Short mmCIF file of C-alpha atoms in Angstrom, two decimals:
data_model
loop_
_atom_site.label_atom_id
_atom_site.label_comp_id
_atom_site.label_asym_id
_atom_site.label_seq_id
_atom_site.Cartn_x
_atom_site.Cartn_y
_atom_site.Cartn_z
CA MET A 229 -44.23 11.97 282.94
CA ILE A 230 -47.63 11.41 283.03
CA ASP A 231 -50.20 13.45 284.79
CA SER A 232 -52.06 11.01 287.05
CA ALA A 233 -55.20 12.78 286.81
CA ALA A 234 -55.31 11.24 283.39
CA ALA A 235 -53.57 7.96 284.33
CA PRO A 236 -55.20 4.92 285.48
CA LEU A 237 -54.15 4.96 289.04
CA ASP A 238 -56.17 3.52 291.85
CA GLN A 239 -57.54 6.68 293.52
CA ASP A 240 -60.82 4.85 293.56
CA ASP A 241 -59.48 1.44 294.60
CA PRO A 242 -61.51 0.39 297.69
CA THR A 243 -58.60 -0.90 299.54
CA THR A 244 -56.92 2.53 300.00
CA VAL A 245 -57.01 4.45 303.25
CA THR A 246 -59.30 7.50 303.16
CA ALA A 247 -58.72 10.22 305.48
CA ASP A 248 -59.77 13.68 306.57
CA VAL A 249 -56.56 15.37 304.99
CA GLU A 250 -57.17 17.79 302.04
CA SER A 251 -54.49 18.18 299.47
CA THR A 252 -53.62 21.92 300.06
CA THR A 253 -52.84 22.53 296.40
CA ARG A 254 -56.38 22.04 295.35
CA PRO A 255 -58.95 24.58 295.14
CA ALA A 256 -61.24 25.10 298.13
CA ALA A 257 -63.29 22.19 298.31
CA PRO A 258 -63.94 21.30 302.00
CA SER A 259 -65.37 17.98 301.37
CA THR A 260 -62.44 16.77 299.29
CA ARG A 261 -60.89 13.75 300.80
CA THR A 262 -57.63 11.85 299.60
CA SER A 263 -57.32 8.37 299.45
CA PHE A 264 -54.10 7.07 300.72
CA ALA A 265 -52.48 3.84 300.33
CA HIS A 266 -51.00 3.64 303.80
CA ALA A 267 -51.64 5.41 307.19
CA SER A 268 -48.11 6.94 307.26
CA GLU A 269 -48.79 8.55 304.13
CA ALA A 270 -52.13 10.13 305.81
CA GLU A 271 -49.96 10.91 308.83
CA MET A 272 -47.41 12.67 306.59
CA ALA A 273 -49.98 14.58 304.97
CA ARG A 274 -51.32 15.91 308.24
CA ILE A 275 -47.90 16.98 309.40
CA LEU A 276 -47.26 18.82 306.14
CA ASP A 277 -50.82 20.59 306.31
CA PHE A 278 -49.65 21.55 309.92
CA TYR A 279 -46.56 23.33 308.70
CA GLN A 280 -48.68 24.74 305.78
CA VAL A 281 -46.70 23.09 302.99
CA ARG A 282 -48.63 22.59 300.01
CA TRP A 283 -48.79 18.96 298.82
CA GLU A 284 -50.28 16.76 296.02
CA TYR A 285 -50.77 12.86 296.19
CA GLU A 286 -49.64 10.85 293.48
CA PRO A 287 -50.30 13.64 291.15
CA HIS A 288 -47.54 12.44 288.32
CA THR A 289 -46.35 9.34 287.14
CA PHE A 290 -42.89 8.66 285.39
CA PRO A 291 -42.52 5.73 283.17
CA ILE A 292 -39.51 3.94 283.80
CA VAL A 293 -39.58 0.42 281.61
CA TRP A 294 -41.07 0.18 278.09
CA ASN A 295 -41.65 -3.10 276.13
CA LEU A 296 -40.40 -3.77 272.65
CA GLU A 297 -43.66 -1.97 271.31
CA GLY A 298 -43.09 1.16 273.39
CA SER A 299 -45.62 0.60 275.82
CA VAL A 300 -45.09 1.32 279.58
CA VAL A 301 -44.64 -1.92 281.58
CA GLU A 302 -43.14 -0.39 284.74
CA SER A 303 -43.67 3.13 286.37
CA PHE A 304 -43.15 5.14 289.54
CA SER A 305 -45.34 7.58 291.12
CA PRO A 306 -43.97 9.28 293.92
CA ASP A 307 -46.49 9.58 297.00
CA PHE A 308 -46.32 13.36 297.47
CA TRP A 309 -45.30 16.29 295.69
CA LEU A 310 -44.48 19.55 297.16
CA PRO A 311 -44.85 22.18 294.32
CA ASP A 312 -43.54 25.03 296.59
CA LEU A 313 -40.49 23.06 297.14
CA ASP A 314 -40.49 21.35 293.81
CA LEU A 315 -39.65 18.11 295.77
CA TYR A 316 -41.28 14.52 295.46
CA LEU A 317 -41.65 12.71 298.65
CA GLU A 318 -41.76 8.89 298.63
CA MET A 319 -42.68 6.94 301.68
CA THR A 320 -41.25 3.60 302.20
CA THR A 321 -42.41 1.91 305.67
CA LEU A 322 -42.46 -1.87 304.59
CA ARG A 323 -40.12 -4.54 304.42
CA GLN A 324 -36.67 -4.69 303.43
CA LYS A 325 -37.39 -6.35 300.33
CA LEU A 326 -39.70 -3.77 299.29
CA VAL A 327 -37.47 -1.13 300.44
CA ARG A 328 -34.67 -2.60 297.90
CA LYS A 329 -37.24 -2.80 295.05
CA LYS A 330 -38.16 0.90 295.53
CA ASN A 331 -34.73 1.83 295.80
CA ARG A 332 -34.25 0.09 292.62
CA LYS A 333 -36.83 2.15 290.97
CA LEU A 334 -35.63 5.39 292.25
CA ARG A 335 -32.45 4.63 290.85
CA ARG A 336 -33.92 4.03 287.44
CA VAL A 337 -36.09 7.16 287.74
CA LEU A 338 -33.04 9.39 288.46
CA GLU A 339 -31.32 7.87 285.62
CA LEU A 340 -34.29 9.00 283.17
CA TYR A 341 -35.31 12.25 284.93
CA PRO A 342 -31.86 13.53 286.40
CA ASP A 343 -33.58 16.72 287.27
CA LEU A 344 -36.21 15.04 289.51
CA ARG A 345 -35.91 16.04 293.20
CA VAL A 346 -36.93 12.76 295.10
CA LYS A 347 -36.64 12.39 298.86
CA LEU A 348 -37.01 8.74 299.67
CA PHE A 349 -38.55 8.54 303.17
CA TYR A 350 -37.77 5.45 304.85
CA ALA A 351 -39.21 3.38 307.95
CA ARG A 352 -36.47 4.82 310.25
CA ASP A 353 -37.09 8.30 309.04
CA PHE A 354 -40.74 7.86 309.81
CA ARG A 355 -39.84 6.51 313.06
CA ALA A 356 -37.38 9.49 313.94
CA LEU A 357 -40.20 12.05 312.93
CA MET A 358 -42.75 10.37 315.25
CA LEU A 359 -40.10 10.30 317.85
CA LYS A 360 -39.46 13.98 317.49
CA PHE A 361 -43.24 14.74 317.51
CA GLY A 362 -43.82 12.72 320.45
CA LYS A 363 -45.91 10.40 318.76
CA LEU A 364 -43.54 7.25 318.95
CA ALA A 365 -46.23 5.00 320.26
CA LEU A 366 -48.11 5.41 317.02
CA VAL A 367 -45.25 3.88 314.94
CA ASP A 368 -46.41 0.39 315.05
CA GLU A 369 -49.74 1.24 314.02
CA LEU A 370 -48.77 3.60 311.09
CA SER A 371 -45.92 1.84 309.85
CA GLY A 372 -45.22 -1.59 308.19
CA THR A 373 -47.87 -3.97 307.19
CA PRO A 374 -50.20 -2.87 310.30
CA GLY A 375 -50.33 0.55 308.53
CA GLN A 376 -51.45 -0.80 305.22
CA VAL A 377 -54.82 -1.71 305.96
CA VAL A 378 -55.31 -3.32 302.82
CA PRO A 379 -55.69 -7.14 301.76
CA VAL A 380 -52.97 -8.61 299.30
CA ARG A 381 -53.53 -7.62 295.87
CA PRO A 382 -54.36 -10.22 293.21
CA ALA A 383 -50.85 -11.39 291.73
CA ALA A 384 -51.70 -9.82 288.28
CA ALA A 385 -51.76 -6.57 289.79
CA ASN A 386 -48.33 -5.28 290.41
CA ASP A 387 -45.87 -2.97 288.44
CA ASP A 388 -47.67 -3.04 285.45
CA ASP A 389 -50.50 -0.60 286.77
CA GLU A 390 -49.15 0.52 290.09
CA THR A 391 -45.89 1.97 290.91
CA ASP A 392 -44.23 2.11 294.23
CA GLY A 393 -44.51 -1.28 295.54
CA GLU A 394 -46.16 -0.26 298.84
CA ARG A 395 -49.58 -1.84 297.81
CA GLU A 396 -48.02 -5.25 297.66
CA VAL A 397 -48.17 -6.48 301.13
CA ASP A 398 -45.58 -8.77 301.43
CA ARG A 399 -46.36 -11.24 304.25
CA MET B 172 -41.34 8.24 330.73
CA THR B 173 -41.93 9.59 334.10
CA LEU B 174 -40.05 11.95 336.27
CA GLU B 175 -39.09 8.82 338.67
CA THR B 176 -37.53 6.95 335.51
CA ILE B 177 -35.27 9.82 333.99
CA ASP B 178 -31.73 9.63 335.03
CA LEU B 179 -29.97 12.46 333.25
CA ALA B 180 -26.61 11.01 333.30
CA ALA B 181 -27.38 7.19 332.65
CA ASP B 182 -30.14 8.00 329.92
CA VAL B 183 -27.43 9.42 327.49
CA GLY B 184 -25.36 6.87 325.56
CA GLU B 185 -22.93 8.74 324.24
CA VAL B 186 -21.82 12.62 324.54
CA LEU B 187 -21.76 13.99 320.88
CA LEU B 188 -20.53 17.41 321.88
CA THR B 189 -18.75 18.55 325.15
CA GLU B 190 -19.54 21.59 326.86
CA GLU B 191 -15.82 22.72 326.02
CA ALA B 192 -16.53 22.15 322.05
CA ILE B 193 -19.87 23.75 322.21
CA GLN B 194 -18.55 26.95 323.82
CA SER B 195 -15.44 26.89 321.72
CA LYS B 196 -17.85 26.91 318.51
CA ILE B 197 -20.11 29.48 319.98
CA ALA B 198 -17.10 31.86 320.34
CA GLU B 199 -16.34 31.34 317.02
CA LEU B 200 -19.73 32.07 315.60
CA GLY B 201 -19.87 34.95 317.83
CA ALA B 202 -16.84 36.55 316.31
CA ARG B 203 -18.01 35.78 312.79
CA ILE B 204 -21.33 37.21 313.41
CA SER B 205 -19.59 40.55 314.99
CA ALA B 206 -17.56 40.87 312.08
CA ASP B 207 -20.09 40.17 309.21
CA TYR B 208 -22.51 42.90 310.81
CA GLY B 209 -19.93 45.24 312.03
CA ASP B 210 -22.02 48.58 312.81
CA ARG B 211 -25.37 47.42 311.62
CA ARG B 212 -28.02 47.01 314.23
CA LEU B 213 -28.71 43.31 314.60
CA THR B 214 -31.73 41.65 316.23
CA LEU B 215 -31.25 38.04 317.27
CA VAL B 216 -34.52 36.19 317.13
CA SER B 217 -34.47 32.68 319.19
CA VAL B 218 -37.11 30.05 319.00
CA LEU B 219 -38.26 28.82 322.22
CA LYS B 220 -37.71 26.44 323.88
CA GLY B 221 -34.66 24.58 322.67
CA SER B 222 -32.81 27.50 321.54
CA LEU B 223 -32.63 29.03 325.24
CA PRO B 224 -29.13 27.94 326.06
CA PHE B 225 -27.56 28.62 322.66
CA MET B 226 -29.01 32.27 322.45
CA ALA B 227 -27.97 33.00 325.84
CA ASP B 228 -24.36 32.00 325.11
CA LEU B 229 -24.34 33.21 321.57
CA MET B 230 -25.52 36.87 322.47
CA ARG B 231 -22.65 37.10 324.97
CA ALA B 232 -20.25 35.84 322.35
CA ILE B 233 -21.25 38.68 319.90
CA SER B 234 -19.21 41.82 320.59
CA ILE B 235 -21.64 44.47 318.53
CA PRO B 236 -24.74 45.91 320.23
CA VAL B 237 -27.48 43.23 319.82
CA ARG B 238 -31.47 43.37 320.47
CA ILE B 239 -32.91 40.13 321.16
CA ASP B 240 -36.37 38.64 320.94
CA LEU B 241 -38.05 35.41 321.63
CA MET B 242 -40.69 33.46 319.58
CA GLU B 243 -42.44 30.31 320.13
CA VAL B 244 -44.45 28.09 317.67
CA SER B 245 -46.69 24.90 318.28
CA SER B 246 -45.20 21.81 317.48
CA TYR B 247 -47.07 19.07 315.48
CA GLY B 248 -48.35 16.68 317.98
CA GLY B 249 -48.88 19.10 320.91
CA THR B 250 -51.78 18.79 322.97
CA SER B 251 -52.54 22.42 322.71
CA THR B 252 -52.61 22.40 318.99
CA GLU B 253 -54.28 19.18 317.77
CA SER B 254 -57.79 20.88 317.34
CA SER B 255 -56.55 23.35 314.66
CA GLY B 256 -54.24 21.16 312.79
CA LEU B 257 -51.98 24.01 311.92
CA VAL B 258 -48.81 25.62 313.17
CA ARG B 259 -49.59 28.38 315.22
CA ILE B 260 -47.47 31.44 316.81
CA LEU B 261 -47.67 30.73 320.72
CA LYS B 262 -45.51 33.85 321.29
CA ASP B 263 -44.79 36.42 318.62
CA LEU B 264 -41.98 39.06 318.53
CA SER B 265 -42.39 41.76 321.09
CA ALA B 266 -41.11 44.37 318.70
CA SER B 267 -41.20 45.26 314.97
CA ILE B 268 -38.29 44.16 312.67
CA GLU B 269 -39.35 46.10 309.83
CA GLY B 270 -36.20 47.41 307.97
CA GLU B 271 -34.02 45.34 310.82
CA GLU B 272 -30.92 43.02 310.28
CA VAL B 273 -32.53 39.68 311.77
CA LEU B 274 -30.63 36.83 312.55
CA ILE B 275 -32.76 33.51 313.71
CA VAL B 276 -31.11 31.69 316.42
CA GLU B 277 -31.83 27.93 316.15
CA ASP B 278 -30.95 24.94 318.27
CA ILE B 279 -31.24 22.26 315.61
CA ILE B 280 -32.56 22.04 311.94
CA ASP B 281 -33.63 18.42 310.97
CA THR B 282 -36.69 18.48 308.75
CA GLY B 283 -36.59 22.23 308.28
CA LEU B 284 -40.38 22.30 308.54
CA THR B 285 -40.89 24.63 311.49
CA LEU B 286 -37.72 26.96 310.03
CA ASN B 287 -39.50 26.97 306.97
CA TYR B 288 -42.65 28.32 308.16
CA LEU B 289 -40.80 30.79 310.56
CA LEU B 290 -39.06 32.18 307.51
CA ARG B 291 -41.98 32.72 305.55
CA TYR B 292 -43.82 34.27 308.66
CA LEU B 293 -40.86 36.73 309.24
CA ARG B 294 -40.14 37.65 305.76
CA GLY B 295 -43.98 38.78 305.88
CA LYS B 296 -42.63 41.57 308.62
CA ASN B 297 -40.12 43.15 306.16
CA PRO B 298 -36.81 42.82 307.75
CA ARG B 299 -34.11 44.41 305.95
CA SER B 300 -32.46 40.99 305.86
CA LEU B 301 -33.20 37.68 307.65
CA ARG B 302 -30.70 34.96 307.90
CA VAL B 303 -30.31 31.74 309.96
CA CYS B 304 -27.76 30.57 312.45
CA THR B 305 -28.08 27.06 313.96
CA LEU B 306 -25.92 25.22 316.45
CA LEU B 307 -26.88 21.77 315.01
CA ASP B 308 -27.67 20.60 311.71
CA LYS B 309 -28.83 17.16 310.83
CA PRO B 310 -29.14 17.08 307.02
CA ALA B 311 -30.07 13.44 307.11
CA ARG B 312 -33.69 14.69 307.82
CA ARG B 313 -34.09 17.42 305.72
CA LEU B 314 -37.43 17.74 303.95
CA VAL B 315 -37.15 21.57 303.21
CA ASP B 316 -33.90 22.98 302.24
CA ILE B 317 -33.03 25.84 304.27
CA PRO B 318 -30.13 28.22 303.70
CA VAL B 319 -27.94 28.23 306.77
CA ASP B 320 -25.72 31.21 307.09
CA TYR B 321 -23.90 29.96 310.48
CA LEU B 322 -23.67 26.57 311.39
CA GLY B 323 -22.25 25.12 314.62
CA PHE B 324 -21.97 21.29 313.99
CA THR B 325 -23.44 18.98 311.43
CA ILE B 326 -24.22 15.95 313.43
CA PRO B 327 -25.19 12.03 312.39
CA ASP B 328 -28.81 11.13 312.17
CA GLN B 329 -29.38 10.11 316.05
CA PHE B 330 -31.50 11.30 318.38
CA VAL B 331 -29.80 14.01 320.57
CA VAL B 332 -30.58 15.95 323.87
CA GLY B 333 -29.02 18.31 325.94
CA TYR B 334 -28.02 22.06 325.86
CA GLY B 335 -31.75 22.82 325.22
CA LEU B 336 -32.81 19.72 323.27
CA ASP B 337 -35.36 17.76 324.87
CA TYR B 338 -37.00 14.62 325.01
CA GLY B 339 -40.53 14.72 326.60
CA GLU B 340 -39.53 18.30 327.83
CA TYR B 341 -36.44 16.82 330.14
CA TYR B 342 -32.65 16.60 329.24
CA ARG B 343 -32.40 20.13 328.21
CA ASN B 344 -30.59 21.22 331.14
CA LEU B 345 -27.65 19.13 330.26
CA ARG B 346 -24.50 21.17 329.45
CA PHE B 347 -23.61 18.96 326.58
CA VAL B 348 -25.21 17.46 323.52
CA GLY B 349 -25.43 13.73 323.85
CA VAL B 350 -27.39 10.72 322.13
CA LEU B 351 -30.11 9.35 324.11
CA ARG B 352 -30.42 5.76 324.80
CA PRO B 353 -33.14 4.24 322.43
CA GLU B 354 -34.27 2.16 325.37
CA VAL B 355 -35.30 5.48 327.25
CA TYR B 356 -37.84 6.15 324.41
CA SER B 357 -38.46 2.49 322.85
CA GLY B 358 -41.13 1.90 325.35
CA GLY B 359 -43.29 4.70 323.44
CA ALA B 360 -43.31 8.42 324.10
#
């Protein structure tokens, strides 16, 4: 596992969504803002905050494929870590092709790190959550490509540097 | 959804749990709870509003003396709570539970977020024991693992209403639990 604080993740990527949601595991820093890759992630952070469940956004990266030289060529960074529950939460609200890719990654992660607890949160789960909270009308805005609010990444930037596939908008 | 468009009978596509099945299960739960707690003093804590019918029936199925209390917590997305951004206790317990045997009575556990918050809150009041009874469990939606001591039914991953469960505050008065037709809510909440 790699601590993402030292990993070359795209926290400063200008294409990510910045929201007024604070990671509740961080020390008190009122101005702290987290950059989310997807609007649904920002909504999930607000829900976790509401119920006072501590979270961190993409704090850890798990290598899953190495080349012959031993360098990591593919890795997986779950969207949220809930430290009090020792649970990782991965949001998947895009197209089926990307869901399959994420399922494959998750299977690989669990093969390599069998003690890891990861909950994959599919689009239907997010939709059900919004229905439960009476926010179904927001689903179309927050999920799928509209929620992405990011341009298509350059072809070279894929699994090598990022991990969860959601930033690769498949139009 | 408006009052004019609600049709209690037609909006439910499938009856998941009949009134008879619910009452039979509650009788079973009541007997188990009575046997487990024996002569210990038990306080049932119900979480408004959805648990109201279950609480009313369960307490009458329990044969030992019980006290009851009611709580209500704000729900995410509720208009009265958006300003704070944090869950709030809208109605707290009316009596101390310190040193008491407490059983939380819930209608349904899905994500577990609300109950996780409530358990932490109530543990802070130092009850002698704190256990959970839920009529329905929807494990497919679980985010927070909650230990359930008394369970009525495990249900599939469908949006259910009735017997206290609502959509837009309606359908609570159905005597059964049914699956709401998707077209009822597909137009937006």
